Amino acid sequence: MTWLSWPIRLLVFTGWFAKEIVVASAVVLRDNLTPGQASTPGIAHYATRCRTDAELTLLAALITLTPGTLALGTETTPAGARVLFVHGMYNVDADALRTELRDMEGRMLHAVRRRGGRS
Amino acid sequence: MNALVTVTGDVLIVVGALVFTTAALGVLRFPDAYTRLSAVGTAGGIGIIFVVSGALLHLPSVPNLVKVIVIIALQLITSAIGSIALARSTYLTRTPLHRPAYDELTSSATHGK
């Protein structure tokens, strides 16, 4: 069954990501077209659930491709968890940015892993 | 059916142009290097993909499909990674953030974790 649902999950995620791009573009565009800067930039420490470097690279690329967020760097903790440092522009604090990242990461992992699963 | 494909192609091209507009405005109006890099990183990867996909729907053929797939793959691999490398070197050369609301990278680095 996982072989059958894999391409479907990938397609669903691609569609969801395209929608996210449009939504995030609108936020950035509105900020740039109105006077002043409404952004609250900052860098958050995000412990990912990625198991391989390939998953981490893909997640960092997707974060960078989303308007308003930018992956800055990565490190591996002694416990083996892969950590990303993410620059965000439109989140009130680091926890709000982390919530958003966790949602995207979960959807991505469920799509790219043949067996699915978000942890 | 043919008109539907053409209109979908138009929509994709307009969305791609919207992404590029966002990036151009971002480079002009954002306050520091990180936010500007964020704007450029998006356009280089996503904007191109929308525009070439729209162009493919206007001129659908197998050779064009192959070209579009190659373009998308190369853009996704190079553009985002290039932006990340630039952002990383920006941070390593101690470029200051403009009024950060939170910064967990500096606090993590100074604690030696």
PDB file of C-alpha atoms in Angstrom:
ATOM      1  CA  MET A   1       0.000   0.000   0.000  1.00  0.00           C
ATOM      2  CA  THR A   2       2.804   2.446   0.807  1.00  0.00           C
ATOM      3  CA  TRP A   3       4.076   2.205  -2.786  1.00  0.00           C
ATOM      4  CA  LEU A   4       0.631   3.233  -4.042  1.00  0.00           C
ATOM      5  CA  SER A   5       0.061   6.147  -1.688  1.00  0.00           C
ATOM      6  CA  TRP A   6       3.614   7.546  -1.941  1.00  0.00           C
ATOM      7  CA  PRO A   7       3.165   9.458  -5.233  1.00  0.00           C
ATOM      8  CA  ILE A   8      -0.242  10.692  -4.064  1.00  0.00           C
ATOM      9  CA  ARG A   9       1.256  11.982  -0.809  1.00  0.00           C
ATOM     10  CA  LEU A  10       4.028  13.717  -2.780  1.00  0.00           C
ATOM     11  CA  LEU A  11       1.491  15.380  -5.073  1.00  0.00           C
ATOM     12  CA  VAL A  12      -0.695  16.500  -2.149  1.00  0.00           C
ATOM     13  CA  PHE A  13       2.338  18.015  -0.441  1.00  0.00           C
ATOM     14  CA  THR A  14       3.429  19.786  -3.662  1.00  0.00           C
ATOM     15  CA  GLY A  15      -0.024  21.347  -3.957  1.00  0.00           C
ATOM     16  CA  TRP A  16      -0.045  22.371  -0.290  1.00  0.00           C
ATOM     17  CA  PHE A  17       3.413  23.925  -0.638  1.00  0.00           C
ATOM     18  CA  ALA A  18       2.371  25.899  -3.749  1.00  0.00           C
ATOM     19  CA  LYS A  19      -0.572  27.271  -1.743  1.00  0.00           C
ATOM     20  CA  GLU A  20       1.772  28.223   1.112  1.00  0.00           C
ATOM     21  CA  ILE A  21       4.033  30.096  -1.333  1.00  0.00           C
ATOM     22  CA  VAL A  22       1.107  32.183  -2.563  1.00  0.00           C
ATOM     23  CA  VAL A  23      -0.126  32.909   0.989  1.00  0.00           C
ATOM     24  CA  ALA A  24       3.341  33.861   2.254  1.00  0.00           C
ATOM     25  CA  SER A  25       4.007  35.970  -0.876  1.00  0.00           C
ATOM     26  CA  ALA A  26       0.815  37.911  -0.158  1.00  0.00           C
ATOM     27  CA  VAL A  27       1.979  38.649   3.407  1.00  0.00           C
ATOM     28  CA  VAL A  28       5.378  39.916   2.203  1.00  0.00           C
ATOM     29  CA  LEU A  29       3.789  41.897  -0.638  1.00  0.00           C
ATOM     30  CA  ARG A  30       1.279  43.580   1.675  1.00  0.00           C
ATOM     31  CA  ASP A  31       4.069  44.597   4.052  1.00  0.00           C
ATOM     32  CA  ASN A  32       6.085  46.056   1.186  1.00  0.00           C
ATOM     33  CA  LEU A  33       3.211  47.938  -0.389  1.00  0.00           C
ATOM     34  CA  THR A  34       2.055  49.581   2.851  1.00  0.00           C
ATOM     35  CA  PRO A  35       4.155  52.290   4.516  1.00  0.00           C
ATOM     36  CA  GLY A  36       6.659  51.208   7.154  1.00  0.00           C
ATOM     37  CA  GLN A  37       7.915  47.772   8.117  1.00  0.00           C
ATOM     38  CA  ALA A  38       5.560  45.407   9.918  1.00  0.00           C
ATOM     39  CA  SER A  39       8.131  42.615  10.150  1.00  0.00           C
ATOM     40  CA  THR A  40       9.377  41.175  13.434  1.00  0.00           C
ATOM     41  CA  PRO A  41      12.573  39.432  12.295  1.00  0.00           C
ATOM     42  CA  GLY A  42      14.436  36.941  14.427  1.00  0.00           C
ATOM     43  CA  ILE A  43      16.378  33.688  14.448  1.00  0.00           C
ATOM     44  CA  ALA A  44      14.875  30.567  15.990  1.00  0.00           C
ATOM     45  CA  HIS A  45      16.569  27.356  17.098  1.00  0.00           C
ATOM     46  CA  TYR A  46      14.554  24.461  15.654  1.00  0.00           C
ATOM     47  CA  ALA A  47      15.231  20.828  16.578  1.00  0.00           C
ATOM     48  CA  THR A  48      14.010  18.831  13.571  1.00  0.00           C
ATOM     49  CA  ARG A  49      12.668  15.287  13.436  1.00  0.00           C
ATOM     50  CA  CYS A  50      14.666  14.522  10.253  1.00  0.00           C
ATOM     51  CA  ARG A  51      16.469  11.165  10.348  1.00  0.00           C
ATOM     52  CA  THR A  52      18.821  11.680   7.382  1.00  0.00           C
ATOM     53  CA  ASP A  53      20.844  14.563   5.990  1.00  0.00           C
ATOM     54  CA  ALA A  54      18.834  14.357   2.756  1.00  0.00           C
ATOM     55  CA  GLU A  55      15.606  15.097   4.656  1.00  0.00           C
ATOM     56  CA  LEU A  56      17.299  17.952   6.505  1.00  0.00           C
ATOM     57  CA  THR A  57      18.623  19.443   3.238  1.00  0.00           C
ATOM     58  CA  LEU A  58      15.185  19.253   1.657  1.00  0.00           C
ATOM     59  CA  LEU A  59      13.584  20.886   4.709  1.00  0.00           C
ATOM     60  CA  ALA A  60      16.178  23.708   4.699  1.00  0.00           C
ATOM     61  CA  ALA A  61      15.610  24.259   0.965  1.00  0.00           C
ATOM     62  CA  LEU A  62      11.812  24.389   1.421  1.00  0.00           C
ATOM     63  CA  ILE A  63      12.174  26.845   4.323  1.00  0.00           C
ATOM     64  CA  THR A  64      14.372  29.077   2.171  1.00  0.00           C
ATOM     65  CA  LEU A  65      11.944  28.870  -0.746  1.00  0.00           C
ATOM     66  CA  THR A  66       9.043  30.038   1.438  1.00  0.00           C
ATOM     67  CA  PRO A  67       8.849  33.841   1.357  1.00  0.00           C
ATOM     68  CA  GLY A  68       9.707  35.359   4.730  1.00  0.00           C
ATOM     69  CA  THR A  69      11.735  32.469   6.129  1.00  0.00           C
ATOM     70  CA  LEU A  70      15.401  31.615   5.559  1.00  0.00           C
ATOM     71  CA  ALA A  71      17.523  28.732   6.808  1.00  0.00           C
ATOM     72  CA  LEU A  72      20.809  30.052   8.195  1.00  0.00           C
ATOM     73  CA  GLY A  73      22.710  27.017   9.353  1.00  0.00           C
ATOM     74  CA  THR A  74      22.581  23.640  10.962  1.00  0.00           C
ATOM     75  CA  GLU A  75      24.215  21.622  13.691  1.00  0.00           C
ATOM     76  CA  THR A  76      23.919  18.162  15.158  1.00  0.00           C
ATOM     77  CA  THR A  77      23.507  17.844  18.906  1.00  0.00           C
ATOM     78  CA  PRO A  78      25.542  15.223  20.805  1.00  0.00           C
ATOM     79  CA  ALA A  79      22.276  13.271  21.163  1.00  0.00           C
ATOM     80  CA  GLY A  80      22.065  13.051  17.356  1.00  0.00           C
ATOM     81  CA  ALA A  81      19.191  15.477  16.760  1.00  0.00           C
ATOM     82  CA  ARG A  82      19.585  17.683  13.678  1.00  0.00           C
ATOM     83  CA  VAL A  83      19.073  21.352  14.506  1.00  0.00           C
ATOM     84  CA  LEU A  84      18.246  24.144  12.061  1.00  0.00           C
ATOM     85  CA  PHE A  85      18.648  27.864  12.693  1.00  0.00           C
ATOM     86  CA  VAL A  86      15.839  29.647  10.877  1.00  0.00           C
ATOM     87  CA  HIS A  87      15.440  33.361  10.219  1.00  0.00           C
ATOM     88  CA  GLY A  88      11.756  34.324  10.201  1.00  0.00           C
ATOM     89  CA  MET A  89      10.129  37.677   9.474  1.00  0.00           C
ATOM     90  CA  TYR A  90       6.437  37.521  10.286  1.00  0.00           C
ATOM     91  CA  ASN A  91       6.152  35.613  13.544  1.00  0.00           C
ATOM     92  CA  VAL A  92       5.677  37.386  16.857  1.00  0.00           C
ATOM     93  CA  ASP A  93       8.165  35.140  18.668  1.00  0.00           C
ATOM     94  CA  ALA A  94      10.377  32.104  18.202  1.00  0.00           C
ATOM     95  CA  ASP A  95       7.660  29.683  19.399  1.00  0.00           C
ATOM     96  CA  ALA A  96       5.199  30.895  16.740  1.00  0.00           C
ATOM     97  CA  LEU A  97       7.858  30.331  14.070  1.00  0.00           C
ATOM     98  CA  ARG A  98       8.596  26.861  15.489  1.00  0.00           C
ATOM     99  CA  THR A  99       4.902  25.915  15.356  1.00  0.00           C
ATOM    100  CA  GLU A 100       4.799  26.865  11.676  1.00  0.00           C
ATOM    101  CA  LEU A 101       8.014  24.947  10.929  1.00  0.00           C
ATOM    102  CA  ARG A 102       6.742  21.867  12.784  1.00  0.00           C
ATOM    103  CA  ASP A 103       3.600  21.810  10.631  1.00  0.00           C
ATOM    104  CA  MET A 104       5.582  22.074   7.387  1.00  0.00           C
ATOM    105  CA  GLU A 105       8.158  19.517   8.518  1.00  0.00           C
ATOM    106  CA  GLY A 106       5.446  17.018   9.462  1.00  0.00           C
ATOM    107  CA  ARG A 107       3.748  17.336   6.077  1.00  0.00           C
ATOM    108  CA  MET A 108       7.105  17.066   4.264  1.00  0.00           C
ATOM    109  CA  LEU A 109       8.251  13.961   6.164  1.00  0.00           C
ATOM    110  CA  HIS A 110       4.876  12.277   5.653  1.00  0.00           C
ATOM    111  CA  ALA A 111       5.224  12.955   1.898  1.00  0.00           C
ATOM    112  CA  VAL A 112       8.849  12.007   1.237  1.00  0.00           C
ATOM    113  CA  ARG A 113       9.063   8.873   3.387  1.00  0.00           C
ATOM    114  CA  ARG A 114       7.758   5.827   1.597  1.00  0.00           C
ATOM    115  CA  ARG A 115       6.161   4.505   4.788  1.00  0.00           C
ATOM    116  CA  GLY A 116       4.889   7.953   5.806  1.00  0.00           C
ATOM    117  CA  GLY A 117       4.926   9.031   9.435  1.00  0.00           C
ATOM    118  CA  ARG A 118       5.809  12.379  10.930  1.00  0.00           C
ATOM    119  CA  SER A 119       8.188  11.537  13.768  1.00  0.00           C
TER     120      SER A 119
ATOM    121  CA  MET B   1     -10.101  22.306 -22.998  1.00  0.00           C
ATOM    122  CA  ASN B   2      -7.453  24.184 -24.966  1.00  0.00           C
ATOM    123  CA  ALA B   3      -8.601  27.524 -23.561  1.00  0.00           C
ATOM    124  CA  LEU B   4      -8.500  26.073 -20.031  1.00  0.00           C
ATOM    125  CA  VAL B   5      -4.864  25.014 -20.490  1.00  0.00           C
ATOM    126  CA  THR B   6      -3.927  28.451 -21.842  1.00  0.00           C
ATOM    127  CA  VAL B   7      -5.670  30.243 -18.969  1.00  0.00           C
ATOM    128  CA  THR B   8      -3.953  27.971 -16.426  1.00  0.00           C
ATOM    129  CA  GLY B   9      -0.642  28.837 -18.114  1.00  0.00           C
ATOM    130  CA  ASP B  10      -1.452  32.546 -17.857  1.00  0.00           C
ATOM    131  CA  VAL B  11      -2.303  32.182 -14.165  1.00  0.00           C
ATOM    132  CA  LEU B  12       0.984  30.379 -13.478  1.00  0.00           C
ATOM    133  CA  ILE B  13       3.001  33.057 -15.294  1.00  0.00           C
ATOM    134  CA  VAL B  14       1.202  35.836 -13.401  1.00  0.00           C
ATOM    135  CA  VAL B  15       1.822  34.078 -10.067  1.00  0.00           C
ATOM    136  CA  GLY B  16       5.508  33.751 -11.016  1.00  0.00           C
ATOM    137  CA  ALA B  17       5.637  37.449 -11.876  1.00  0.00           C
ATOM    138  CA  LEU B  18       3.968  38.185  -8.515  1.00  0.00           C
ATOM    139  CA  VAL B  19       6.726  36.257  -6.741  1.00  0.00           C
ATOM    140  CA  PHE B  20       9.391  38.240  -8.622  1.00  0.00           C
ATOM    141  CA  THR B  21       7.608  41.516  -7.768  1.00  0.00           C
ATOM    142  CA  THR B  22       7.571  40.505  -4.114  1.00  0.00           C
ATOM    143  CA  ALA B  23      11.311  39.821  -4.247  1.00  0.00           C
ATOM    144  CA  ALA B  24      12.182  43.051  -6.058  1.00  0.00           C
ATOM    145  CA  LEU B  25      10.152  45.098  -3.587  1.00  0.00           C
ATOM    146  CA  GLY B  26      11.729  43.127  -0.757  1.00  0.00           C
ATOM    147  CA  VAL B  27      15.259  43.913  -1.906  1.00  0.00           C
ATOM    148  CA  LEU B  28      14.325  47.605  -2.057  1.00  0.00           C
ATOM    149  CA  ARG B  29      12.395  47.847   1.197  1.00  0.00           C
ATOM    150  CA  PHE B  30      13.708  45.266   3.644  1.00  0.00           C
ATOM    151  CA  PRO B  31      16.059  46.625   6.307  1.00  0.00           C
ATOM    152  CA  ASP B  32      18.994  44.181   6.468  1.00  0.00           C
ATOM    153  CA  ALA B  33      20.982  41.533   4.596  1.00  0.00           C
ATOM    154  CA  TYR B  34      19.051  38.530   5.952  1.00  0.00           C
ATOM    155  CA  THR B  35      15.609  39.761   5.007  1.00  0.00           C
ATOM    156  CA  ARG B  36      16.838  40.748   1.546  1.00  0.00           C
ATOM    157  CA  LEU B  37      18.444  37.342   1.030  1.00  0.00           C
ATOM    158  CA  SER B  38      15.170  35.771   2.083  1.00  0.00           C
ATOM    159  CA  ALA B  39      13.362  37.710  -0.649  1.00  0.00           C
ATOM    160  CA  VAL B  40      15.895  36.805  -3.354  1.00  0.00           C
ATOM    161  CA  GLY B  41      16.066  33.138  -2.354  1.00  0.00           C
ATOM    162  CA  THR B  42      12.352  32.777  -2.891  1.00  0.00           C
ATOM    163  CA  ALA B  43      12.258  34.399  -6.329  1.00  0.00           C
ATOM    164  CA  GLY B  44      15.228  32.473  -7.714  1.00  0.00           C
ATOM    165  CA  GLY B  45      13.648  29.141  -6.859  1.00  0.00           C
ATOM    166  CA  ILE B  46       9.886  29.531  -6.968  1.00  0.00           C
ATOM    167  CA  GLY B  47       9.393  32.397  -9.420  1.00  0.00           C
ATOM    168  CA  ILE B  48      11.251  30.609 -12.205  1.00  0.00           C
ATOM    169  CA  ILE B  49       9.293  27.392 -11.605  1.00  0.00           C
ATOM    170  CA  PHE B  50       5.921  29.134 -11.946  1.00  0.00           C
ATOM    171  CA  VAL B  51       6.987  31.009 -15.092  1.00  0.00           C
ATOM    172  CA  VAL B  52       8.452  28.008 -16.942  1.00  0.00           C
ATOM    173  CA  SER B  53       5.487  25.802 -15.966  1.00  0.00           C
ATOM    174  CA  GLY B  54       3.147  28.424 -17.398  1.00  0.00           C
ATOM    175  CA  ALA B  55       5.221  28.643 -20.577  1.00  0.00           C
ATOM    176  CA  LEU B  56       5.054  24.859 -20.907  1.00  0.00           C
ATOM    177  CA  LEU B  57       1.249  24.959 -20.836  1.00  0.00           C
ATOM    178  CA  HIS B  58       1.338  27.503 -23.668  1.00  0.00           C
ATOM    179  CA  LEU B  59       3.725  25.376 -25.764  1.00  0.00           C
ATOM    180  CA  PRO B  60       3.105  21.780 -24.676  1.00  0.00           C
ATOM    181  CA  SER B  61       5.439  19.232 -26.248  1.00  0.00           C
ATOM    182  CA  VAL B  62       7.621  16.404 -25.000  1.00  0.00           C
ATOM    183  CA  PRO B  63      10.987  18.190 -25.570  1.00  0.00           C
ATOM    184  CA  ASN B  64       9.638  21.237 -23.713  1.00  0.00           C
ATOM    185  CA  LEU B  65       8.430  19.019 -20.845  1.00  0.00           C
ATOM    186  CA  VAL B  66      11.924  17.539 -20.516  1.00  0.00           C
ATOM    187  CA  LYS B  67      13.484  21.018 -20.538  1.00  0.00           C
ATOM    188  CA  VAL B  68      11.048  22.254 -17.865  1.00  0.00           C
ATOM    189  CA  ILE B  69      11.750  19.255 -15.629  1.00  0.00           C
ATOM    190  CA  VAL B  70      15.512  19.857 -15.951  1.00  0.00           C
ATOM    191  CA  ILE B  71      15.069  23.584 -15.224  1.00  0.00           C
ATOM    192  CA  ILE B  72      12.939  22.922 -12.131  1.00  0.00           C
ATOM    193  CA  ALA B  73      15.311  20.284 -10.765  1.00  0.00           C
ATOM    194  CA  LEU B  74      18.407  22.465 -11.266  1.00  0.00           C
ATOM    195  CA  GLN B  75      16.709  25.568  -9.856  1.00  0.00           C
ATOM    196  CA  LEU B  76      15.485  23.761  -6.741  1.00  0.00           C
ATOM    197  CA  ILE B  77      18.904  22.236  -6.099  1.00  0.00           C
ATOM    198  CA  THR B  78      21.035  25.322  -6.729  1.00  0.00           C
ATOM    199  CA  SER B  79      18.950  28.357  -5.810  1.00  0.00           C
ATOM    200  CA  ALA B  80      17.915  27.397  -2.281  1.00  0.00           C
ATOM    201  CA  ILE B  81      21.304  25.919  -1.388  1.00  0.00           C
ATOM    202  CA  GLY B  82      23.038  29.028  -2.749  1.00  0.00           C
ATOM    203  CA  SER B  83      20.816  31.248  -0.620  1.00  0.00           C
ATOM    204  CA  ILE B  84      21.530  29.160   2.473  1.00  0.00           C
ATOM    205  CA  ALA B  85      25.300  29.366   1.816  1.00  0.00           C
ATOM    206  CA  LEU B  86      25.052  33.151   1.399  1.00  0.00           C
ATOM    207  CA  ALA B  87      22.969  33.495   4.567  1.00  0.00           C
ATOM    208  CA  ARG B  88      25.414  31.343   6.498  1.00  0.00           C
ATOM    209  CA  SER B  89      28.412  33.410   5.383  1.00  0.00           C
ATOM    210  CA  THR B  90      26.452  36.591   6.165  1.00  0.00           C
ATOM    211  CA  TYR B  91      26.047  35.398   9.728  1.00  0.00           C
ATOM    212  CA  LEU B  92      29.649  34.176  10.024  1.00  0.00           C
ATOM    213  CA  THR B  93      30.967  37.620   8.983  1.00  0.00           C
ATOM    214  CA  ARG B  94      28.966  39.050  11.929  1.00  0.00           C
ATOM    215  CA  THR B  95      26.564  41.111   9.845  1.00  0.00           C
ATOM    216  CA  PRO B  96      24.171  42.623  12.405  1.00  0.00           C
ATOM    217  CA  LEU B  97      20.434  41.884  12.392  1.00  0.00           C
ATOM    218  CA  HIS B  98      18.114  44.847  12.112  1.00  0.00           C
ATOM    219  CA  ARG B  99      16.121  45.091  15.395  1.00  0.00           C
ATOM    220  CA  PRO B 100      15.721  41.337  15.990  1.00  0.00           C
ATOM    221  CA  ALA B 101      12.647  40.375  18.009  1.00  0.00           C
ATOM    222  CA  TYR B 102      14.421  37.159  19.067  1.00  0.00           C
ATOM    223  CA  ASP B 103      17.829  35.644  18.288  1.00  0.00           C
ATOM    224  CA  GLU B 104      18.484  32.113  19.479  1.00  0.00           C
ATOM    225  CA  LEU B 105      21.524  31.557  17.262  1.00  0.00           C
ATOM    226  CA  THR B 106      23.734  34.122  19.001  1.00  0.00           C
ATOM    227  CA  SER B 107      22.691  32.919  22.469  1.00  0.00           C
ATOM    228  CA  SER B 108      23.285  29.302  21.422  1.00  0.00           C
ATOM    229  CA  ALA B 109      26.712  30.159  19.930  1.00  0.00           C
ATOM    230  CA  THR B 110      27.903  32.129  22.979  1.00  0.00           C
ATOM    231  CA  HIS B 111      26.943  29.279  25.304  1.00  0.00           C
ATOM    232  CA  GLY B 112      29.159  26.982  23.264  1.00  0.00           C
ATOM    233  CA  LYS B 113      26.432  24.428  22.569  1.00  0.00           C
TER     234      LYS B 113
END
